[in-house]
PDB file of C-alpha atoms in Angstrom:
ATOM      1  CA  MET G 243      15.809  26.235  69.290  1.00 46.00           C
ATOM      2  CA  LEU G 244      16.929  24.149  66.255  1.00 44.00           C
ATOM      3  CA  SER G 245      20.436  23.956  67.666  1.00 50.00           C
ATOM      4  CA  GLU G 246      18.932  22.608  70.845  1.00 54.00           C
ATOM      5  CA  ASN G 247      16.985  19.903  68.908  1.00 54.00           C
ATOM      6  CA  PRO G 248      19.331  18.069  66.469  1.00 56.00           C
ATOM      7  CA  ALA G 249      16.671  15.470  65.587  1.00 54.00           C
ATOM      8  CA  LEU G 250      14.243  18.139  64.392  1.00 51.00           C
ATOM      9  CA  PHE G 251      17.005  19.856  62.412  1.00 52.00           C
ATOM     10  CA  GLY G 252      17.986  16.559  60.773  1.00 55.00           C
ATOM     11  CA  GLY G 253      14.357  15.872  59.829  1.00 61.00           C
ATOM     12  CA  ILE G 254      13.974  19.249  58.139  1.00 69.00           C
ATOM     13  CA  ASP G 255      17.262  18.759  56.298  1.00 71.00           C
ATOM     14  CA  THR G 256      16.123  15.352  55.026  1.00 72.00           C
ATOM     15  CA  TYR G 257      12.786  16.820  53.956  1.00 68.00           C
ATOM     16  CA  ILE G 258      14.553  19.594  52.007  1.00 76.00           C
ATOM     17  CA  ARG G 259      16.793  17.021  50.302  1.00 73.00           C
ATOM     18  CA  LEU G 260      13.763  14.937  49.304  1.00 75.00           C
ATOM     19  CA  ILE G 261      12.024  17.998  47.860  1.00 79.00           C
ATOM     20  CA  TYR G 262      15.218  18.835  45.963  1.00 75.00           C
ATOM     21  CA  LEU G 263      15.510  15.290  44.550  1.00 77.00           C
ATOM     22  CA  PHE G 264      11.794  15.232  43.720  1.00 74.00           C
ATOM     23  CA  THR G 265      12.150  18.555  41.864  1.00 82.00           C
ATOM     24  CA  ILE G 266      15.091  17.169  39.863  1.00 82.00           C
ATOM     25  CA  LEU G 267      13.127  14.020  38.962  1.00 80.00           C
ATOM     26  CA  ILE G 268      10.073  16.022  37.913  1.00 81.00           C
ATOM     27  CA  THR G 269      12.257  18.332  35.815  1.00 81.00           C
ATOM     28  CA  ALA G 270      14.001  15.365  34.157  1.00 79.00           C
ATOM     29  CA  LEU G 271      10.634  13.714  33.508  1.00 79.00           C
ATOM     30  CA  MET G 272       9.246  16.896  31.952  1.00 81.00           C
ATOM     31  CA  LEU G 273      12.325  17.216  29.719  1.00 81.00           C
ATOM     32  CA  LEU G 274      11.942  13.596  28.656  1.00 78.00           C
ATOM     33  CA  LEU G 275       8.248  14.098  27.865  1.00 77.00           C
ATOM     34  CA  CYS G 276       9.068  17.229  25.846  1.00 78.00           C
ATOM     35  CA  TYR G 277      11.741  15.303  23.942  1.00 75.00           C
ATOM     36  CA  LEU G 278       9.327  12.462  23.190  1.00 75.00           C
ATOM     37  CA  TYR G 279       6.604  14.907  22.150  1.00 73.00           C
ATOM     38  CA  PHE G 280       8.837  16.750  19.675  1.00 72.00           C
ATOM     39  CA  SER G 281      10.342  13.476  18.425  1.00 72.00           C
ATOM     40  CA  ILE G 282       6.878  12.046  17.729  1.00 74.00           C
ATOM     41  CA  LYS G 283       5.778  15.335  16.154  1.00 70.00           C
ATOM     42  CA  LYS G 284       8.861  15.324  13.929  1.00 69.00           C
ATOM     43  CA  ALA G 285       8.305  11.665  12.979  1.00 65.00           C
ATOM     44  CA  ARG G 286       4.647  12.347  12.131  1.00 66.00           C
ATOM     45  CA  LYS G 287       5.621  15.356  10.055  1.00 65.00           C
ATOM     46  CA  HIS G 288       8.227  13.269   8.226  1.00 60.00           C
ATOM     47  CA  GLU G 289       5.646  10.528   7.689  1.00 60.00           C
ATOM     48  CA  GLN G 290       3.135  13.072   6.381  1.00 60.00           C
ATOM     49  CA  LEU G 291       5.709  14.552   4.013  1.00 53.00           C
ATOM     50  CA  SER G 292       6.668  11.078   2.835  1.00 57.00           C
ATOM     51  CA  HIS G 293       2.995  10.246   2.306  1.00 59.00           C
ATOM     52  CA  GLU G 294       2.409  13.487   0.398  1.00 61.00           C
ATOM     53  CA  PHE G 295       5.512  12.834  -1.700  1.00 56.00           C
ATOM     54  CA  SER G 296       4.265   9.322  -2.517  1.00 62.00           C
ATOM     55  CA  ASN G 297       0.932  10.788  -3.561  1.00 64.00           C
ATOM     56  CA  LEU G 298       2.666  13.284  -5.833  1.00 65.00           C
ATOM     57  CA  VAL G 299       4.832  10.568  -7.387  1.00 64.00           C
ATOM     58  CA  ILE G 300       1.862   8.286  -8.031  1.00 65.00           C
ATOM     59  CA  GLU G 301      -0.242  11.180  -9.353  1.00 71.00           C
ATOM     60  CA  GLY G 302       2.584  12.151 -11.711  1.00 68.00           C
ATOM     61  CA  LEU G 303       2.921   8.553 -12.846  1.00 71.00           C
ATOM     62  CA  GLU G 304      -0.787   8.292 -13.641  1.00 71.00           C
ATOM     63  CA  THR G 305      -0.690  11.596 -15.515  1.00 74.00           C
ATOM     64  CA  GLU G 306       2.248  10.367 -17.575  1.00 71.00           C
ATOM     65  CA  ARG G 307       0.479   7.063 -18.275  1.00 71.00           C
ATOM     66  CA  ARG G 308      -2.520   8.934 -19.648  1.00 72.00           C
ATOM     67  CA  ARG G 309      -0.324  11.223 -21.747  1.00 74.00           C
ATOM     68  CA  VAL G 310       1.653   8.353 -23.278  1.00 74.00           C
ATOM     69  CA  SER G 311      -1.536   6.396 -23.938  1.00 68.00           C
ATOM     70  CA  ARG G 312      -3.111   9.352 -25.747  1.00 73.00           C
ATOM     71  CA  GLU G 313       0.061   9.954 -27.770  1.00 72.00           C
ATOM     72  CA  LEU G 314       0.245   6.315 -28.849  1.00 73.00           C
ATOM     73  CA  HIS G 315      -3.450   6.190 -29.666  1.00 64.00           C
ATOM     74  CA  ASP G 316      -3.651   9.511 -31.516  1.00 69.00           C
ATOM     75  CA  THR G 317      -0.316   9.649 -33.357  1.00 70.00           C
ATOM     76  CA  ILE G 318       1.289   6.198 -33.593  1.00 71.00           C
ATOM     77  CA  LEU G 319      -1.698   3.861 -33.866  1.00 69.00           C
ATOM     78  CA  PRO G 320      -3.269   5.521 -36.957  1.00 71.00           C
ATOM     79  CA  GLN G 321       0.011   5.029 -38.834  1.00 70.00           C
ATOM     80  CA  LEU G 322       0.036   1.307 -37.977  1.00 69.00           C
ATOM     81  CA  HIS G 323      -3.585   0.622 -38.883  1.00 68.00           C
ATOM     82  CA  GLY G 324      -3.982  -2.927 -40.142  1.00 65.00           C
ATOM     83  CA  SER G 325      -0.474  -4.029 -39.176  1.00 67.00           C
ATOM     84  CA  ALA G 326       0.424  -6.774 -36.708  1.00 68.00           C
ATOM     85  CA  VAL G 327       1.924  -4.206 -34.360  1.00 72.00           C
ATOM     86  CA  SER G 328      -1.304  -2.206 -34.062  1.00 72.00           C
ATOM     87  CA  ASP G 329      -2.951  -4.752 -31.765  1.00 71.00           C
ATOM     88  CA  GLN G 330       0.042  -4.643 -29.442  1.00 74.00           C
ATOM     89  CA  ILE G 331       0.001  -0.833 -29.362  1.00 74.00           C
ATOM     90  CA  ARG G 332      -3.728  -0.849 -28.683  1.00 72.00           C
ATOM     91  CA  SER G 333      -3.208  -3.306 -25.811  1.00 74.00           C
ATOM     92  CA  ILE G 334      -0.514  -1.048 -24.341  1.00 76.00           C
ATOM     93  CA  CYS G 335      -2.869   1.946 -24.556  1.00 75.00           C
ATOM     94  CA  VAL G 336      -5.550   0.017 -22.653  1.00 71.00           C
ATOM     95  CA  ASP G 337      -3.066  -1.008 -19.945  1.00 77.00           C
ATOM     96  CA  LEU G 338      -1.822   2.547 -19.506  1.00 77.00           C
ATOM     97  CA  MET G 339      -5.230   4.188 -19.276  1.00 78.00           C
ATOM     98  CA  PRO G 340      -7.120   3.686 -15.998  1.00 77.00           C
ATOM     99  CA  PRO G 341     -10.573   2.085 -16.058  1.00 80.00           C
ATOM    100  CA  ASP G 342     -13.571   4.389 -15.868  1.00 80.00           C
ATOM    101  CA  PHE G 343     -15.012   3.324 -12.525  1.00 79.00           C
ATOM    102  CA  SER G 344     -18.110   5.420 -13.105  1.00 78.00           C
ATOM    103  CA  CYS G 345     -19.081   2.944 -15.824  1.00 82.00           C
ATOM    104  CA  LEU G 346     -17.235  -0.226 -14.789  1.00 84.00           C
ATOM    105  CA  SER G 347     -17.098  -1.743 -11.312  1.00 89.00           C
ATOM    106  CA  LEU G 348     -13.719  -2.562  -9.810  1.00 91.00           C
ATOM    107  CA  LYS G 349     -14.754  -6.207  -9.557  1.00 90.00           C
ATOM    108  CA  ASP G 350     -15.478  -6.359 -13.304  1.00 90.00           C
ATOM    109  CA  ALA G 351     -12.327  -4.360 -14.105  1.00 91.00           C
ATOM    110  CA  LEU G 352     -10.153  -6.833 -12.169  1.00 93.00           C
ATOM    111  CA  THR G 353     -11.842  -9.805 -13.825  1.00 91.00           C
ATOM    112  CA  LEU G 354     -11.347  -8.277 -17.275  1.00 91.00           C
ATOM    113  CA  LEU G 355      -7.709  -7.507 -16.419  1.00 91.00           C
ATOM    114  CA  CYS G 356      -7.094 -11.173 -15.573  1.00 93.00           C
ATOM    115  CA  VAL G 357      -8.877 -12.422 -18.707  1.00 92.00           C
ATOM    116  CA  LYS G 358      -6.773 -10.201 -20.952  1.00 90.00           C
ATOM    117  CA  PHE G 359      -3.629 -11.207 -19.063  1.00 91.00           C
ATOM    118  CA  SER G 360      -4.377 -14.886 -19.679  1.00 92.00           C
ATOM    119  CA  GLU G 361      -5.103 -14.278 -23.368  1.00 90.00           C
ATOM    120  CA  ARG G 362      -1.882 -12.323 -23.802  1.00 87.00           C
ATOM    121  CA  THR G 363       0.471 -14.599 -21.882  1.00 90.00           C
ATOM    122  CA  GLY G 364      -1.096 -18.028 -22.242  1.00 91.00           C
ATOM    123  CA  ILE G 365      -0.945 -18.454 -18.444  1.00 92.00           C
ATOM    124  CA  GLN G 366      -4.030 -20.219 -17.120  1.00 92.00           C
ATOM    125  CA  PHE G 367      -5.796 -17.853 -14.737  1.00 91.00           C
ATOM    126  CA  SER G 368      -8.401 -18.529 -12.062  1.00 91.00           C
ATOM    127  CA  VAL G 369     -10.455 -15.720 -10.489  1.00 91.00           C
ATOM    128  CA  SER G 370     -12.479 -16.147  -7.307  1.00 89.00           C
ATOM    129  CA  MET G 371     -14.500 -13.324  -5.756  1.00 85.00           C
ATOM    130  CA  GLU G 372     -17.293 -15.274  -4.123  1.00 69.00           C
ATOM    131  CA  GLY G 373     -17.815 -15.750  -0.402  1.00 56.00           C
ATOM    132  CA  ASN G 374     -17.588 -19.537  -0.217  1.00 49.00           C
ATOM    133  CA  LEU G 375     -16.256 -19.448   3.361  1.00 53.00           C
ATOM    134  CA  PRO G 376     -18.556 -19.083   6.412  1.00 55.00           C
ATOM    135  CA  SER G 377     -16.806 -15.865   7.494  1.00 55.00           C
ATOM    136  CA  ALA G 378     -16.400 -14.439   4.001  1.00 55.00           C
ATOM    137  CA  LYS G 379     -18.696 -12.661   1.581  1.00 63.00           C
ATOM    138  CA  PRO G 380     -18.344 -11.195  -1.917  1.00 69.00           C
ATOM    139  CA  PRO G 381     -16.260  -7.999  -1.816  1.00 76.00           C
ATOM    140  CA  ASP G 382     -18.064  -4.680  -1.851  1.00 77.00           C
ATOM    141  CA  PHE G 383     -15.979  -1.977  -3.529  1.00 84.00           C
ATOM    142  CA  SER G 384     -18.881   0.420  -4.019  1.00 80.00           C
ATOM    143  CA  LYS G 385     -18.016   2.621  -1.022  1.00 82.00           C
ATOM    144  CA  ILE G 386     -14.353   2.997  -2.006  1.00 87.00           C
ATOM    145  CA  ASN G 387     -13.647   6.230  -3.847  1.00 87.00           C
ATOM    146  CA  ALA G 388     -12.409   6.125  -7.443  1.00 86.00           C
ATOM    147  CA  GLU G 389      -8.861   7.188  -6.522  1.00 88.00           C
ATOM    148  CA  ASN G 390      -8.404   4.303  -4.099  1.00 90.00           C
ATOM    149  CA  GLN G 391     -10.069   1.886  -6.514  1.00 91.00           C
ATOM    150  CA  LEU G 392      -7.423   2.865  -9.045  1.00 90.00           C
ATOM    151  CA  HIS G 393      -4.665   2.147  -6.507  1.00 91.00           C
ATOM    152  CA  ILE G 394      -6.143  -1.318  -5.918  1.00 93.00           C
ATOM    153  CA  TYR G 395      -6.427  -1.933  -9.655  1.00 92.00           C
ATOM    154  CA  ARG G 396      -2.807  -0.862 -10.257  1.00 92.00           C
ATOM    155  CA  MET G 397      -1.545  -3.098  -7.420  1.00 93.00           C
ATOM    156  CA  VAL G 398      -3.205  -6.132  -8.986  1.00 94.00           C
ATOM    157  CA  GLN G 399      -1.995  -5.067 -12.434  1.00 93.00           C
ATOM    158  CA  GLU G 400       1.580  -4.760 -11.141  1.00 92.00           C
ATOM    159  CA  SER G 401       1.269  -8.183  -9.527  1.00 93.00           C
ATOM    160  CA  LEU G 402       0.283  -9.650 -12.900  1.00 93.00           C
ATOM    161  CA  ASN G 403       3.212  -7.886 -14.583  1.00 90.00           C
ATOM    162  CA  ASN G 404       5.500  -9.513 -12.026  1.00 90.00           C
ATOM    163  CA  ILE G 405       4.072 -12.949 -12.861  1.00 91.00           C
ATOM    164  CA  GLU G 406       4.506 -12.367 -16.591  1.00 89.00           C
ATOM    165  CA  LYS G 407       8.083 -11.095 -16.358  1.00 86.00           C
ATOM    166  CA  HIS G 408       9.657 -13.140 -13.593  1.00 82.00           C
ATOM    167  CA  SER G 409       7.640 -16.163 -12.456  1.00 84.00           C
ATOM    168  CA  GLY G 410       7.806 -18.662 -15.318  1.00 86.00           C
ATOM    169  CA  ALA G 411       4.380 -19.755 -14.089  1.00 88.00           C
ATOM    170  CA  LYS G 412       1.827 -21.892 -15.910  1.00 91.00           C
ATOM    171  CA  LYS G 413      -1.035 -21.047 -13.583  1.00 91.00           C
ATOM    172  CA  ALA G 414      -2.007 -17.924 -11.643  1.00 93.00           C
ATOM    173  CA  PHE G 415      -4.799 -17.063  -9.253  1.00 93.00           C
ATOM    174  CA  LEU G 416      -6.683 -13.991  -8.038  1.00 94.00           C
ATOM    175  CA  THR G 417      -8.734 -14.392  -4.870  1.00 92.00           C
ATOM    176  CA  VAL G 418     -10.705 -11.565  -3.277  1.00 91.00           C
ATOM    177  CA  ARG G 419     -12.502 -11.939   0.051  1.00 87.00           C
ATOM    178  CA  ASP G 420     -14.426  -9.537   2.280  1.00 83.00           C
ATOM    179  CA  THR G 421     -13.960 -10.804   5.825  1.00 76.00           C
ATOM    180  CA  SER G 422     -13.183  -9.663   9.379  1.00 69.00           C
ATOM    181  CA  GLY G 423     -13.410  -5.981   8.547  1.00 73.00           C
ATOM    182  CA  ASN G 424     -10.878  -6.162   5.697  1.00 84.00           C
ATOM    183  CA  ILE G 425     -10.955  -6.823   1.987  1.00 88.00           C
ATOM    184  CA  ILE G 426      -8.220  -9.357   1.305  1.00 90.00           C
ATOM    185  CA  ILE G 427      -6.738  -9.626  -2.195  1.00 93.00           C
ATOM    186  CA  CYS G 428      -4.359 -12.479  -2.990  1.00 94.00           C
ATOM    187  CA  VAL G 429      -2.473 -12.814  -6.271  1.00 94.00           C
ATOM    188  CA  SER G 430      -0.480 -16.037  -6.539  1.00 92.00           C
ATOM    189  CA  ASP G 431       1.215 -18.285  -9.096  1.00 92.00           C
ATOM    190  CA  ASP G 432       2.939 -21.668  -9.396  1.00 89.00           C
ATOM    191  CA  GLY G 433       6.211 -20.208 -10.643  1.00 87.00           C
ATOM    192  CA  VAL G 434       9.699 -19.956  -9.209  1.00 85.00           C
ATOM    193  CA  GLY G 435       8.898 -17.425  -6.488  1.00 79.00           C
ATOM    194  CA  LEU G 436      11.530 -14.970  -5.323  1.00 77.00           C
ATOM    195  CA  GLY G 437      14.274 -17.604  -5.260  1.00 68.00           C
ATOM    196  CA  ASP G 438      17.600 -16.125  -4.146  1.00 65.00           C
ATOM    197  CA  LYS G 439      16.635 -12.567  -5.012  1.00 67.00           C
ATOM    198  CA  LYS G 440      17.592 -10.009  -2.385  1.00 64.00           C
ATOM    199  CA  GLY G 441      15.581  -6.860  -1.919  1.00 63.00           C
ATOM    200  CA  GLU G 442      12.467  -5.792  -3.785  1.00 73.00           C
ATOM    201  CA  GLY G 443      12.202  -4.795  -7.391  1.00 77.00           C
ATOM    202  CA  LEU G 444      10.564  -1.656  -8.747  1.00 79.00           C
ATOM    203  CA  GLY G 445       7.190  -3.377  -9.167  1.00 83.00           C
ATOM    204  CA  MET G 446       7.108  -4.638  -5.579  1.00 88.00           C
ATOM    205  CA  ARG G 447       8.113  -1.216  -4.267  1.00 87.00           C
ATOM    206  CA  SER G 448       5.336   0.344  -6.330  1.00 87.00           C
ATOM    207  CA  ILE G 449       2.817  -2.040  -4.762  1.00 91.00           C
ATOM    208  CA  ARG G 450       4.067  -1.169  -1.266  1.00 90.00           C
ATOM    209  CA  GLN G 451       3.910   2.540  -2.068  1.00 88.00           C
ATOM    210  CA  ARG G 452       0.311   2.374  -3.248  1.00 89.00           C
ATOM    211  CA  ALA G 453      -0.646   0.172  -0.297  1.00 91.00           C
ATOM    212  CA  GLY G 454       0.819   2.763   2.068  1.00 89.00           C
ATOM    213  CA  ILE G 455      -1.201   5.535   0.442  1.00 87.00           C
ATOM    214  CA  ILE G 456      -4.527   3.756   1.004  1.00 89.00           C
ATOM    215  CA  GLY G 457      -3.583   2.398   4.443  1.00 89.00           C
ATOM    216  CA  ALA G 458      -3.370  -1.237   3.335  1.00 92.00           C
ATOM    217  CA  ASP G 459      -0.964  -3.954   4.471  1.00 93.00           C
ATOM    218  CA  VAL G 460       0.944  -5.961   1.871  1.00 94.00           C
ATOM    219  CA  ASN G 461       3.015  -9.129   2.228  1.00 93.00           C
ATOM    220  CA  PHE G 462       5.130 -10.992  -0.304  1.00 91.00           C
ATOM    221  CA  ILE G 463       5.191 -14.678   0.600  1.00 89.00           C
ATOM    222  CA  SER G 464       7.527 -16.953  -1.355  1.00 85.00           C
ATOM    223  CA  GLU G 465       8.130 -20.656  -0.781  1.00 73.00           C
ATOM    224  CA  ALA G 466      10.323 -23.038  -2.753  1.00 67.00           C
ATOM    225  CA  GLU G 467       8.371 -24.715  -5.568  1.00 67.00           C
ATOM    226  CA  ASN G 468       5.207 -22.817  -4.563  1.00 78.00           C
ATOM    227  CA  GLY G 469       5.636 -19.569  -6.451  1.00 87.00           C
ATOM    228  CA  LEU G 470       4.870 -16.143  -4.995  1.00 90.00           C
ATOM    229  CA  LEU G 471       1.816 -14.988  -3.061  1.00 92.00           C
ATOM    230  CA  ILE G 472       1.090 -11.266  -2.861  1.00 94.00           C
ATOM    231  CA  LYS G 473      -1.409 -10.625  -0.077  1.00 94.00           C
ATOM    232  CA  ILE G 474      -3.024  -7.194   0.234  1.00 95.00           C
ATOM    233  CA  GLU G 475      -5.277  -6.413   3.212  1.00 93.00           C
ATOM    234  CA  ILE G 476      -7.381  -3.304   2.666  1.00 91.00           C
ATOM    235  CA  PRO G 477      -9.408  -1.562   5.412  1.00 85.00           C
ATOM    236  CA  HIS G 478     -13.089  -2.188   4.953  1.00 76.00           C
ATOM    237  CA  PRO G 479     -14.982   0.635   3.228  1.00 66.00           C
ATOM    238  CA  SER G 480     -17.221   1.010   6.283  1.00 61.00           C
ATOM    239  CA  ASN G 481     -14.134   1.923   8.361  1.00 55.00           C
ATOM    240  CA  ASN G 482     -13.899   5.427   6.830  1.00 47.00           C
ATOM    241  CA  PHE G 483     -11.845   4.164   3.897  1.00 47.00           C
TER     242      PHE G 483
END
């Protein structure tokens, strides 16, 4: 009967070809989806491993800071008692040891850090943590765990070290705002900025590493004759931070 009806035979043949092409497309699509799935899974695993490695590096660094601070305080400092060097050693010990956030708020710790920085370097420092903008309010660090508070403290501390070592600044500023679901920390100065420097130094990489650990965004903004602005945007504590 099919041989007697060429039109019907041609229609069936076309239908079979369409099914065949559709099967090939579906198979190719499934292979592509599988490839994307395993690629994303691999990328996430690599990201997780990188994150875990960063945590281990930072944890090791903090452990070493504490060890060196104790060694200096317990063995070196007693031998230098009363000498001009003893105050410098004591200052180094304080910088190395993390603040005790069970006794001192992060806000007070940052303010004290800036005061000591100004006393040590002679750079005039201005600190602002008040909500003087309609959309801003004083920062609330109380819901941030101690580990993440330490990361924030170290990022600001590293920013100050950068100002002291490289900026040639006469004035520096710390501004902290709680607005639009984020806590925004800005450390700036009136120094030379990044100039013609290419790439990021160890201090800037350390800031980026810590920011990545706590899920924060960090930007280094440098303009000619306007120094360097380090802007850190931290997820608000109420957003499961």
